[in-house]
Each structure stands twice: as C-alpha cells, then as structure tokens.
mmCIF file with all atom_site columns, N, CA and C in Angstrom:
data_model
loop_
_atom_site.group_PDB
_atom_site.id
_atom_site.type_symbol
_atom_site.label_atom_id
_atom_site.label_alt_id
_atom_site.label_comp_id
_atom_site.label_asym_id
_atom_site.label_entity_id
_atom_site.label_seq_id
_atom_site.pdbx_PDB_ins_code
_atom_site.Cartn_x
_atom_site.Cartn_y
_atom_site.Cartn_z
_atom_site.occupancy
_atom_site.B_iso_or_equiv
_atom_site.pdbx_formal_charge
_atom_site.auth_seq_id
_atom_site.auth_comp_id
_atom_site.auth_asym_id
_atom_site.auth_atom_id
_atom_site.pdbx_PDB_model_num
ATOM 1   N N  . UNK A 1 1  ? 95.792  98.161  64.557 1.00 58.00 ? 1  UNK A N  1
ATOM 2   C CA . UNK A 1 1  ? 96.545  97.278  65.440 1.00 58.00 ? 1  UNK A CA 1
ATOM 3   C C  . UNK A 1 1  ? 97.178  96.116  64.679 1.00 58.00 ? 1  UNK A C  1
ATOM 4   N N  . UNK A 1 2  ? 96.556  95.826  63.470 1.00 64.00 ? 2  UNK A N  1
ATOM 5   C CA . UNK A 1 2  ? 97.485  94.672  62.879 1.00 64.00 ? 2  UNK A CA 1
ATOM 6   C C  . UNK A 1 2  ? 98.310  95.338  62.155 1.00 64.00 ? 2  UNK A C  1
ATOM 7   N N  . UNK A 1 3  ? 98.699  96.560  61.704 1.00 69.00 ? 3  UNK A N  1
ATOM 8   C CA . UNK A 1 3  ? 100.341 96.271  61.135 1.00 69.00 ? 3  UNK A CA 1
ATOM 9   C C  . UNK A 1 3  ? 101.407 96.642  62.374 1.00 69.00 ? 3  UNK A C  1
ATOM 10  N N  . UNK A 1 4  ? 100.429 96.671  63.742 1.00 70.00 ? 4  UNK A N  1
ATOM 11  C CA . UNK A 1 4  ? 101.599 96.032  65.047 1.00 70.00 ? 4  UNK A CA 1
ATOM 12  C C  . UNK A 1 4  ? 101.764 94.581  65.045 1.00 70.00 ? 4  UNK A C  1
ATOM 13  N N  . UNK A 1 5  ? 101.227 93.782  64.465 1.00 78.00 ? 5  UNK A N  1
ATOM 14  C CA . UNK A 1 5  ? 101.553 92.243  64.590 1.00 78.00 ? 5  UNK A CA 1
ATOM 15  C C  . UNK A 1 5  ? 100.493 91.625  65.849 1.00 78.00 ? 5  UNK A C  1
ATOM 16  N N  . UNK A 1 6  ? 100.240 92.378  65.847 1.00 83.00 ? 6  UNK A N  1
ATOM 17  C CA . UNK A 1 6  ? 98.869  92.057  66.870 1.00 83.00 ? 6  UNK A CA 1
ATOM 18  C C  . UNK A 1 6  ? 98.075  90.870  66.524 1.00 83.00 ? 6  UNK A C  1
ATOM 19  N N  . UNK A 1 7  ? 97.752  89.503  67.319 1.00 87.00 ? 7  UNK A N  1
ATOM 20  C CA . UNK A 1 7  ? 96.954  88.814  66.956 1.00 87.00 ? 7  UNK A CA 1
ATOM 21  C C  . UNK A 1 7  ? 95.709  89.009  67.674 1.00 87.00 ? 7  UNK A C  1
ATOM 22  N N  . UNK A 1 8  ? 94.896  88.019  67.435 1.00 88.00 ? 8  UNK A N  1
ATOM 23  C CA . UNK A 1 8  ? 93.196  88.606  67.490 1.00 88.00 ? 8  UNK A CA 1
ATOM 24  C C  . UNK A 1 8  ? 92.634  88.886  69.172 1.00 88.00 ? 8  UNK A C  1
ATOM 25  N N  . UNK A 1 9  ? 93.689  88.214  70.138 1.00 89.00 ? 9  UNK A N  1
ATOM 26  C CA . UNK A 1 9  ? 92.855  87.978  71.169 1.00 89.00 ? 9  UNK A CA 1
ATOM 27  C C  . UNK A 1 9  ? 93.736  89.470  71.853 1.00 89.00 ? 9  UNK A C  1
ATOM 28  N N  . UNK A 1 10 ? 95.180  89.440  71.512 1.00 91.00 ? 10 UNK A N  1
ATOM 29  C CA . UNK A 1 10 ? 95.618  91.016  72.535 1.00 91.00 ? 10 UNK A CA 1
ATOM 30  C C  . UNK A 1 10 ? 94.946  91.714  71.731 1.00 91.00 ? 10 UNK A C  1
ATOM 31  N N  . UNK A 1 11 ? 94.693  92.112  70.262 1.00 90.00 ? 11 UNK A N  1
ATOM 32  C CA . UNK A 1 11 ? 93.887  92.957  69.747 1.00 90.00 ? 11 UNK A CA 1
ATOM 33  C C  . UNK A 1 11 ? 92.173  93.575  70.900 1.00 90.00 ? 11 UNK A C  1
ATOM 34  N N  . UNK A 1 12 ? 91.825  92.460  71.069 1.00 92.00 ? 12 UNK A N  1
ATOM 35  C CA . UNK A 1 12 ? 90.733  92.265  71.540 1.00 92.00 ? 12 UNK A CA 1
ATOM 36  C C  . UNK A 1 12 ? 90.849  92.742  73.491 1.00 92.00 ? 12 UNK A C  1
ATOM 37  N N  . UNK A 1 13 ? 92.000  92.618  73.770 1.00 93.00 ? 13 UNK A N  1
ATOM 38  C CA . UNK A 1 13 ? 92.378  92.967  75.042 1.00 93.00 ? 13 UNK A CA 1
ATOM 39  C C  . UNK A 1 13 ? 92.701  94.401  74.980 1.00 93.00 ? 13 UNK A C  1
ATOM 40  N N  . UNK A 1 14 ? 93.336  94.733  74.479 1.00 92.00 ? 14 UNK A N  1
ATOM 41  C CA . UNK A 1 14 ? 93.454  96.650  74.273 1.00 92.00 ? 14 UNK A CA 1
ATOM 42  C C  . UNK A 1 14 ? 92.334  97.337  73.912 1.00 92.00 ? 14 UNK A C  1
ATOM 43  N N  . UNK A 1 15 ? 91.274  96.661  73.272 1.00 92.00 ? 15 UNK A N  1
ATOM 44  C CA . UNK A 1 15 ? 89.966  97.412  72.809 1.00 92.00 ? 15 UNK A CA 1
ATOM 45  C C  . UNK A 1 15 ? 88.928  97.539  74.058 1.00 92.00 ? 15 UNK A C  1
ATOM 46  N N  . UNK A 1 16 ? 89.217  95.846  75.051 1.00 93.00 ? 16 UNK A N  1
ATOM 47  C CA . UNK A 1 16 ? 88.203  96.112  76.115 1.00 93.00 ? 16 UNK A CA 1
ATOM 48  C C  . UNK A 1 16 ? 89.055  97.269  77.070 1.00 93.00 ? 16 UNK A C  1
ATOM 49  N N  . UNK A 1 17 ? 90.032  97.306  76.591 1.00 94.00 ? 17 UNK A N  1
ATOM 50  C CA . UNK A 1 17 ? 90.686  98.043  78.190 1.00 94.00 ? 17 UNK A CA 1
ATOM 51  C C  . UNK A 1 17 ? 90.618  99.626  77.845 1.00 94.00 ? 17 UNK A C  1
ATOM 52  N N  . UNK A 1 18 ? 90.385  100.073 75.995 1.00 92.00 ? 18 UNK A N  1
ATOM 53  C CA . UNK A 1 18 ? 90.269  101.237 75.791 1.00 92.00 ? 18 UNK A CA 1
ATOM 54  C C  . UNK A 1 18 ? 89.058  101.713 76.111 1.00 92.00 ? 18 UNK A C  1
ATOM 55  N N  . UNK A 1 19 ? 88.214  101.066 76.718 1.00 90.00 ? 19 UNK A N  1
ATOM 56  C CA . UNK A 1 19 ? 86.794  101.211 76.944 1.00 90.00 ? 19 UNK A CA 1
ATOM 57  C C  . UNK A 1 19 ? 86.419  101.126 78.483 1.00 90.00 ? 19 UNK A C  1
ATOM 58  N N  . UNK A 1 20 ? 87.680  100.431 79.051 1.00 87.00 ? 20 UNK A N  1
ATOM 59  C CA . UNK A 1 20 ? 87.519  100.199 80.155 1.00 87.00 ? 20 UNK A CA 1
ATOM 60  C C  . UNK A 1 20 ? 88.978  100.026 81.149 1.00 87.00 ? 20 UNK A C  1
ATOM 61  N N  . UNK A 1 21 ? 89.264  100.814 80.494 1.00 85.00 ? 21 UNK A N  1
ATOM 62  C CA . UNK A 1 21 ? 91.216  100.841 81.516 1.00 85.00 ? 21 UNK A CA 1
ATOM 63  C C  . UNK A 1 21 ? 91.229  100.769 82.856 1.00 85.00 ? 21 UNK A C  1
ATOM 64  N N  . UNK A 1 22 ? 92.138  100.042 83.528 1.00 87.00 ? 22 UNK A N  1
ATOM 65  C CA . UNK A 1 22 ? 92.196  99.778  84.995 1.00 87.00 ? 22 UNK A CA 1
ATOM 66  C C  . UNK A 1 22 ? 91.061  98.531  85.534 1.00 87.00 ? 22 UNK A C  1
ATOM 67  N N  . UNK A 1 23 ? 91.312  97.905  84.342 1.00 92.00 ? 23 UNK A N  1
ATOM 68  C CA . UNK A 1 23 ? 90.169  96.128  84.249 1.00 92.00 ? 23 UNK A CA 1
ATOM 69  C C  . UNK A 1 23 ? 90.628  95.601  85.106 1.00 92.00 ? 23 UNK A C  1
ATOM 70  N N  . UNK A 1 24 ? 89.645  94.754  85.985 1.00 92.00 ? 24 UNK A N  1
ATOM 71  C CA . UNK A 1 24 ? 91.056  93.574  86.584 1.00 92.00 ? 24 UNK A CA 1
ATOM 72  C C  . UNK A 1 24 ? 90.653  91.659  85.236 1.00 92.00 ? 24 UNK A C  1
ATOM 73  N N  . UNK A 1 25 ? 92.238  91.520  85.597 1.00 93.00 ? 25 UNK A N  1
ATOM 74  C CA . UNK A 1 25 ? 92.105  90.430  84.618 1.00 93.00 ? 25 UNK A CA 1
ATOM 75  C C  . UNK A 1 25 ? 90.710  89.252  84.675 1.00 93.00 ? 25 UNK A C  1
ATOM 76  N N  . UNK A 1 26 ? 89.989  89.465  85.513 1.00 92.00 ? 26 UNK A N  1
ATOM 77  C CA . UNK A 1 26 ? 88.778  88.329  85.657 1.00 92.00 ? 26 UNK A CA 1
ATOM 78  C C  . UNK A 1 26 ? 87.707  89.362  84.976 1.00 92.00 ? 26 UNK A C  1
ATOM 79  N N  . UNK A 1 27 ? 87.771  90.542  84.919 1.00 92.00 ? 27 UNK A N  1
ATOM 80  C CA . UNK A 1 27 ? 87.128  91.010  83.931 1.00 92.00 ? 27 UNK A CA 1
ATOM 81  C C  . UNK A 1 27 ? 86.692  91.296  82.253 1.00 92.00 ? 27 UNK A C  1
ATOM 82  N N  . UNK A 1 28 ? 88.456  90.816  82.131 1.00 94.00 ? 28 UNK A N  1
ATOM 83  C CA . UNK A 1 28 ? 88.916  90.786  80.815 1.00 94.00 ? 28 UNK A CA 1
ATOM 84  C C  . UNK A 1 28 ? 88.604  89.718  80.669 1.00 94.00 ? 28 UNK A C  1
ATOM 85  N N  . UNK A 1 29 ? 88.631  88.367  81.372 1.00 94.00 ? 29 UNK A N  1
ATOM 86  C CA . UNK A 1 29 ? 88.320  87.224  81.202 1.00 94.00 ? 29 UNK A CA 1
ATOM 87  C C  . UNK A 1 29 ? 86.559  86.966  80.588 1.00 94.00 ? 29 UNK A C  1
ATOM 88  N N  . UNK A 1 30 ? 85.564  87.875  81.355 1.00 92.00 ? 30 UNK A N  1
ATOM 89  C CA . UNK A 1 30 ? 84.185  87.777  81.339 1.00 92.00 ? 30 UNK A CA 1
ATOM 90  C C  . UNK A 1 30 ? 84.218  88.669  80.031 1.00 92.00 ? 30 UNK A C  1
ATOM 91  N N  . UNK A 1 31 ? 84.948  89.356  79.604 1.00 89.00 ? 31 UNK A N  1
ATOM 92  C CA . UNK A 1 31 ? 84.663  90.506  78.189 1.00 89.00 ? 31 UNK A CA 1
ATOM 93  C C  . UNK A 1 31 ? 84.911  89.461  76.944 1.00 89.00 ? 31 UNK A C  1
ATOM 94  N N  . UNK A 1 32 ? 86.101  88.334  77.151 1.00 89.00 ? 32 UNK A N  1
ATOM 95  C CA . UNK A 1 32 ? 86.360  87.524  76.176 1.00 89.00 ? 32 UNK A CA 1
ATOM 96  C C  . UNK A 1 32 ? 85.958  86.263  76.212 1.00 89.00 ? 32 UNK A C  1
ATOM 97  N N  . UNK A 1 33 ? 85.482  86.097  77.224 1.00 90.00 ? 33 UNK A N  1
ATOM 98  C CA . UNK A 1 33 ? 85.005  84.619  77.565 1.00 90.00 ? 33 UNK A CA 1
ATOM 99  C C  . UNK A 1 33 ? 86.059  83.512  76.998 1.00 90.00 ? 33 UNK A C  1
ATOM 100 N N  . UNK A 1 34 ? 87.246  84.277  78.051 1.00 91.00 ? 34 UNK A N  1
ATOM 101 C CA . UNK A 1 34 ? 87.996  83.244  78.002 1.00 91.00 ? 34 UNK A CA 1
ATOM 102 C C  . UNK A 1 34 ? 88.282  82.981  79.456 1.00 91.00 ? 34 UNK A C  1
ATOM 103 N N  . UNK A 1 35 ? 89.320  81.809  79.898 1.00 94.00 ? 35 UNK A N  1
ATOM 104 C CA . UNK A 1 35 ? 89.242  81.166  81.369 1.00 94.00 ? 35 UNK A CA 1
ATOM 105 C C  . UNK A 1 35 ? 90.480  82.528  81.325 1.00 94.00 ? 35 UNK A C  1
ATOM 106 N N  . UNK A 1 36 ? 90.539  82.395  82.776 1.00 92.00 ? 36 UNK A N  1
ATOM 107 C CA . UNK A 1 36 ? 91.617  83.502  83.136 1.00 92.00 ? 36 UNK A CA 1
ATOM 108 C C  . UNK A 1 36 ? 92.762  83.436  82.961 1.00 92.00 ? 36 UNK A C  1
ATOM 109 N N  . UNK A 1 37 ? 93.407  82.162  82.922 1.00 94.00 ? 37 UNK A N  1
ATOM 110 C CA . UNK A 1 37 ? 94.581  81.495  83.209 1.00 94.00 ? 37 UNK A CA 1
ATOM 111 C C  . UNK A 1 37 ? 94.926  81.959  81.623 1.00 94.00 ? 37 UNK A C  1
ATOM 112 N N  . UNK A 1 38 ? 94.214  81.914  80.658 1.00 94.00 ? 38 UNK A N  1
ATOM 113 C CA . UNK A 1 38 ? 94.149  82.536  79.237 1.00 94.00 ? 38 UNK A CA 1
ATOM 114 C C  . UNK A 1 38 ? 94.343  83.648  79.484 1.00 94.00 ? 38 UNK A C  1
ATOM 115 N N  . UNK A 1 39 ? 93.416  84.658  79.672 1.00 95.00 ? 39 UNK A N  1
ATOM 116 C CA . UNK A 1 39 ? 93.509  86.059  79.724 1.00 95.00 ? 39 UNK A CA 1
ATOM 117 C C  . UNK A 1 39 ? 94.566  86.297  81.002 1.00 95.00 ? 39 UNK A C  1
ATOM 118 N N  . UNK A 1 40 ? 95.233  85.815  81.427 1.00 94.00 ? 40 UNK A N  1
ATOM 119 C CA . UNK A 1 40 ? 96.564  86.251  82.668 1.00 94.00 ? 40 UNK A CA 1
ATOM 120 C C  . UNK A 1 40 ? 97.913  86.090  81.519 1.00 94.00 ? 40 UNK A C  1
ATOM 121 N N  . UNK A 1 41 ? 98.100  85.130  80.549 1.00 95.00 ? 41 UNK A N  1
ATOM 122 C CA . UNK A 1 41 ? 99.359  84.871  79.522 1.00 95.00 ? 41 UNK A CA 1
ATOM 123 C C  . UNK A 1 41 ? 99.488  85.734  78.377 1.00 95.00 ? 41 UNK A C  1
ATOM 124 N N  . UNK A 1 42 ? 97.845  86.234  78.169 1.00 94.00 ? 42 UNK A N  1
ATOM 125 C CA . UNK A 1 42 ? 97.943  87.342  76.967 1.00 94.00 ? 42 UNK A CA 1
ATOM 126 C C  . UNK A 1 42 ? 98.346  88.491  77.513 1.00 94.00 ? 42 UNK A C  1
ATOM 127 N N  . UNK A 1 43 ? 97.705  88.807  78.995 1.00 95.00 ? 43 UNK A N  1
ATOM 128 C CA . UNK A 1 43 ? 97.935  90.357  79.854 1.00 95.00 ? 43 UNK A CA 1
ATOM 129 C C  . UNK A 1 43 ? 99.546  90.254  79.503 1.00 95.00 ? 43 UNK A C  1
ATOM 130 N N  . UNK A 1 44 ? 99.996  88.917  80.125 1.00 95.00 ? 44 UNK A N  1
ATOM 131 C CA . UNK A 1 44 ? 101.541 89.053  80.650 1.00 95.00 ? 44 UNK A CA 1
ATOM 132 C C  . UNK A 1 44 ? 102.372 89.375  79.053 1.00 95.00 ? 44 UNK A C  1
ATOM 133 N N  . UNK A 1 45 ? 101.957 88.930  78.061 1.00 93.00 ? 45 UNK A N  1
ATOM 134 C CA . UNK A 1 45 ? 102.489 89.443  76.723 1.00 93.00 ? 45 UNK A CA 1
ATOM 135 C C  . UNK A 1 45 ? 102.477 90.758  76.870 1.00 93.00 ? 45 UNK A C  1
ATOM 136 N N  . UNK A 1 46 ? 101.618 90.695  76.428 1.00 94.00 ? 46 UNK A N  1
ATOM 137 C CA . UNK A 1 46 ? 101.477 92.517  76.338 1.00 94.00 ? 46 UNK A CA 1
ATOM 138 C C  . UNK A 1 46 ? 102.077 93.841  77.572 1.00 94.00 ? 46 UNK A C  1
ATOM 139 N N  . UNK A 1 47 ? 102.225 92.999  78.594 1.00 95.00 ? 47 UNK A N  1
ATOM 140 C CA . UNK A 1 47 ? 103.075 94.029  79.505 1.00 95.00 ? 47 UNK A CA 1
ATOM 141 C C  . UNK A 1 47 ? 104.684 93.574  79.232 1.00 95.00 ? 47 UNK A C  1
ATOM 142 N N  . UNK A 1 48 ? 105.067 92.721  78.793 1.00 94.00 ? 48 UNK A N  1
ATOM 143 C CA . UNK A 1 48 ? 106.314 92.428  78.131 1.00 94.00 ? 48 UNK A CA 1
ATOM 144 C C  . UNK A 1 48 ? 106.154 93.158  77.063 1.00 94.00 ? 48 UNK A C  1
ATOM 145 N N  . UNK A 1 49 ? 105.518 93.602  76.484 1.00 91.00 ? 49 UNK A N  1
ATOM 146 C CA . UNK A 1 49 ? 105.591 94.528  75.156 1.00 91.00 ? 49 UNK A CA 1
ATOM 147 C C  . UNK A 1 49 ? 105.604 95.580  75.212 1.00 91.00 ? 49 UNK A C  1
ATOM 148 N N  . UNK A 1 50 ? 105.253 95.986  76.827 1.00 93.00 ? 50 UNK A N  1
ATOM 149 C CA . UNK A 1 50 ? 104.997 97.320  76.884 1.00 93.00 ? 50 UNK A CA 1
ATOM 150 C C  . UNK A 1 50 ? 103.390 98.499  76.401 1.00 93.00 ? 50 UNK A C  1
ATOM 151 N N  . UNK A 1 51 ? 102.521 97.336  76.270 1.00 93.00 ? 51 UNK A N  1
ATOM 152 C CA . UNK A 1 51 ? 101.527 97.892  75.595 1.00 93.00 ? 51 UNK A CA 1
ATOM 153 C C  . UNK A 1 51 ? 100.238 97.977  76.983 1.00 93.00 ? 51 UNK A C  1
ATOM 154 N N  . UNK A 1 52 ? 100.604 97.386  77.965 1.00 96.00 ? 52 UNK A N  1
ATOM 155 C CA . UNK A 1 52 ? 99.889  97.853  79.311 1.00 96.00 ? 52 UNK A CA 1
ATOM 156 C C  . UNK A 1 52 ? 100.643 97.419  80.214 1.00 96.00 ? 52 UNK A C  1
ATOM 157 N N  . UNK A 1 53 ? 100.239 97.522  81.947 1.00 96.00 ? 53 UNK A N  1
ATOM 158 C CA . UNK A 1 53 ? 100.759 97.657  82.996 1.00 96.00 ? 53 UNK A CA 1
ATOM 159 C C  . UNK A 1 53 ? 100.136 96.806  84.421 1.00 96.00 ? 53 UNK A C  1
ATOM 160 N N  . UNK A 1 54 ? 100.189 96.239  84.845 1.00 95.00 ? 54 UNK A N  1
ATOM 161 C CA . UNK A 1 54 ? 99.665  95.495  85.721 1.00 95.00 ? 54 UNK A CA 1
ATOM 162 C C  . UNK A 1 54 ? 100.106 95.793  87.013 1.00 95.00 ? 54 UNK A C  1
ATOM 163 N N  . UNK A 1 55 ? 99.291  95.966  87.749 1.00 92.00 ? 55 UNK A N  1
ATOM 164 C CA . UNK A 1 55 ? 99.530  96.313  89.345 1.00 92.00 ? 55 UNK A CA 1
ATOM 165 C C  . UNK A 1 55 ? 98.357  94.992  89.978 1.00 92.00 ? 55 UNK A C  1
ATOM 166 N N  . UNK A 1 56 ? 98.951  94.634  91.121 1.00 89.00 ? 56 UNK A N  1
ATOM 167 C CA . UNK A 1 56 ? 98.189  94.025  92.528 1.00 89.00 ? 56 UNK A CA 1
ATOM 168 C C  . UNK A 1 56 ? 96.836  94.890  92.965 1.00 89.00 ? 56 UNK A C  1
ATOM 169 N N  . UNK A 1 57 ? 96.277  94.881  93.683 1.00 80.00 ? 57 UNK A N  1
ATOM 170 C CA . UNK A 1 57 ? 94.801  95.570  94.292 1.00 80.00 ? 57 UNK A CA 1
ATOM 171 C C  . UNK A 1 57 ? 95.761  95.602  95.467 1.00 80.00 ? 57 UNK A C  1
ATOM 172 N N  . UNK A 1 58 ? 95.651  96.513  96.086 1.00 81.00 ? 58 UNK A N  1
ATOM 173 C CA . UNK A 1 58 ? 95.970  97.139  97.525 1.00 81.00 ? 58 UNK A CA 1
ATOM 174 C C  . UNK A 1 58 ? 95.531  96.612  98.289 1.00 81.00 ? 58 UNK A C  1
ATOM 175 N N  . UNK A 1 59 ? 93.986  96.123  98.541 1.00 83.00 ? 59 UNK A N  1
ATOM 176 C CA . UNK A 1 59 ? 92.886  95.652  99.256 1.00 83.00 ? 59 UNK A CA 1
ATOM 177 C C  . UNK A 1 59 ? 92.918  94.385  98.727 1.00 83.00 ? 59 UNK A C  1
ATOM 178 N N  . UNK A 1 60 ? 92.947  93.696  98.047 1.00 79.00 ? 60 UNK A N  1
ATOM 179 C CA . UNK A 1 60 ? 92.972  91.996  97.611 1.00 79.00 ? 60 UNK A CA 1
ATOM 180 C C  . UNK A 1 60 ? 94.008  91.703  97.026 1.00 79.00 ? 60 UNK A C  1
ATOM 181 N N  . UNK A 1 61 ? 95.280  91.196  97.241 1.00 75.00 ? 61 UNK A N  1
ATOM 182 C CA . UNK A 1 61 ? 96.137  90.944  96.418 1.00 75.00 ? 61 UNK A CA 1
ATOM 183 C C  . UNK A 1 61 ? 95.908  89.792  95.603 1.00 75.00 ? 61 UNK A C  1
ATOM 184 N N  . UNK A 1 62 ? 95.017  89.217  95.342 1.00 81.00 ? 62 UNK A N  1
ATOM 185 C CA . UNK A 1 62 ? 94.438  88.011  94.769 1.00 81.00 ? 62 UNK A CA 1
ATOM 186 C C  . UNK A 1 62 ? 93.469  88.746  93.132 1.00 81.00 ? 62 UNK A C  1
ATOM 187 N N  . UNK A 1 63 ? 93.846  89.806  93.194 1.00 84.00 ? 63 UNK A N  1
ATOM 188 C CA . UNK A 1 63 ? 93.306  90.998  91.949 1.00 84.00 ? 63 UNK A CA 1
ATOM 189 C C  . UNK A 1 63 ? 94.300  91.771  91.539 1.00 84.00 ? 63 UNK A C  1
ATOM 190 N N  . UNK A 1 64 ? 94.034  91.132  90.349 1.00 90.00 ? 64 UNK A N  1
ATOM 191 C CA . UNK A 1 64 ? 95.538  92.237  89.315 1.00 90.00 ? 64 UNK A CA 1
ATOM 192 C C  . UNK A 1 64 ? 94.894  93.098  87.955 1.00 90.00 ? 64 UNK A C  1
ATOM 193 N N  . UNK A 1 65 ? 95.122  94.361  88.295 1.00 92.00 ? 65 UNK A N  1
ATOM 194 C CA . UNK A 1 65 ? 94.545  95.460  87.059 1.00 92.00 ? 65 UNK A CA 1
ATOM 195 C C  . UNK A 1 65 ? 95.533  95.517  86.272 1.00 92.00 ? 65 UNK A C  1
ATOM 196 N N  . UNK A 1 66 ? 94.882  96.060  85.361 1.00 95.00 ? 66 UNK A N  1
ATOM 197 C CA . UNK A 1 66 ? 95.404  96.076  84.023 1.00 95.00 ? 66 UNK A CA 1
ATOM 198 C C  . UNK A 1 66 ? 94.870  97.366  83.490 1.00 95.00 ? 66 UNK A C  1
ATOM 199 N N  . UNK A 1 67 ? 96.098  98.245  82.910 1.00 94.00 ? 67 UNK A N  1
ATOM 200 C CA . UNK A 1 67 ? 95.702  99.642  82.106 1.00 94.00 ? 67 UNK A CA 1
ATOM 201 C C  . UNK A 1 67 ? 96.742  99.417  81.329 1.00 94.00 ? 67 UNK A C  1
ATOM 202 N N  . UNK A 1 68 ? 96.033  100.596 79.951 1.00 95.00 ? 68 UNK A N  1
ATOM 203 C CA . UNK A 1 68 ? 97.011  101.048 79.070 1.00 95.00 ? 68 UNK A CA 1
ATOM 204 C C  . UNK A 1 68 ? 98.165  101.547 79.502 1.00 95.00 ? 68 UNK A C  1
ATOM 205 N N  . UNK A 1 69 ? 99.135  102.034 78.625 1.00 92.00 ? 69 UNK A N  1
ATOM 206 C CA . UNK A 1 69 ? 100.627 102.504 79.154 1.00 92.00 ? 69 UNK A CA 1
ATOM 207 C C  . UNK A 1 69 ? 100.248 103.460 77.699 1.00 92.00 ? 69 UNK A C  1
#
C-alpha cells in the first residue's frame, strides 16, 4: 500500500475493512481509536479515491458503511 502513497491511518483503514468490509464508520473509529469526525475525513478521502464506498443504513440514517470497491 505505500508505493500507492498511502499514509498510515487510510493504510490502516483498508486493512480493518479487509477484515471486516461493510464497517460502519464508528467502528472504524473503535478499530483506530480515533474520534469519528477523524475516521469520517479519512473514509471521505478514500471514497474520493475510489478505494471504498459509503452508503447510509436503510434502518438508521445516522450510520454510514463503508466497503471496499
């Protein structure tokens, strides 16, 4: 992942999600122990990059998953 230019924390976000795809971001948050508002700006990188995908929860729209692409 680093000769994608990957720094340490999306690195660290594609590894929990290869282990665990279809995360919601407060999960990714508890995997990195970071605040969410953190782990919601790295998600949003990386779906600007194209490297995952974010959908709403059907049932809570107040929950946003996150999978590989």
């Amino acid at each position: 992942l680093k000769a994608y230019g990957l720094d340490n924390s999306r690195r660290q976000i594609l590894l929990a999600l290869k282990s665990n795809d279809n995360a919601s971001i407060s999960d990714l948050s508890k995997t990195l122990i970071s605040k969410i508002s953190t782990t919601t700006k790295i998600v949003h990188r990386l779906e600007y990059e194209g490297l995952v995908e974010t959908m709403n929860c059907k049932i809570d729209g107040r929950f946003t998953r996150v999978k590989l692409t």
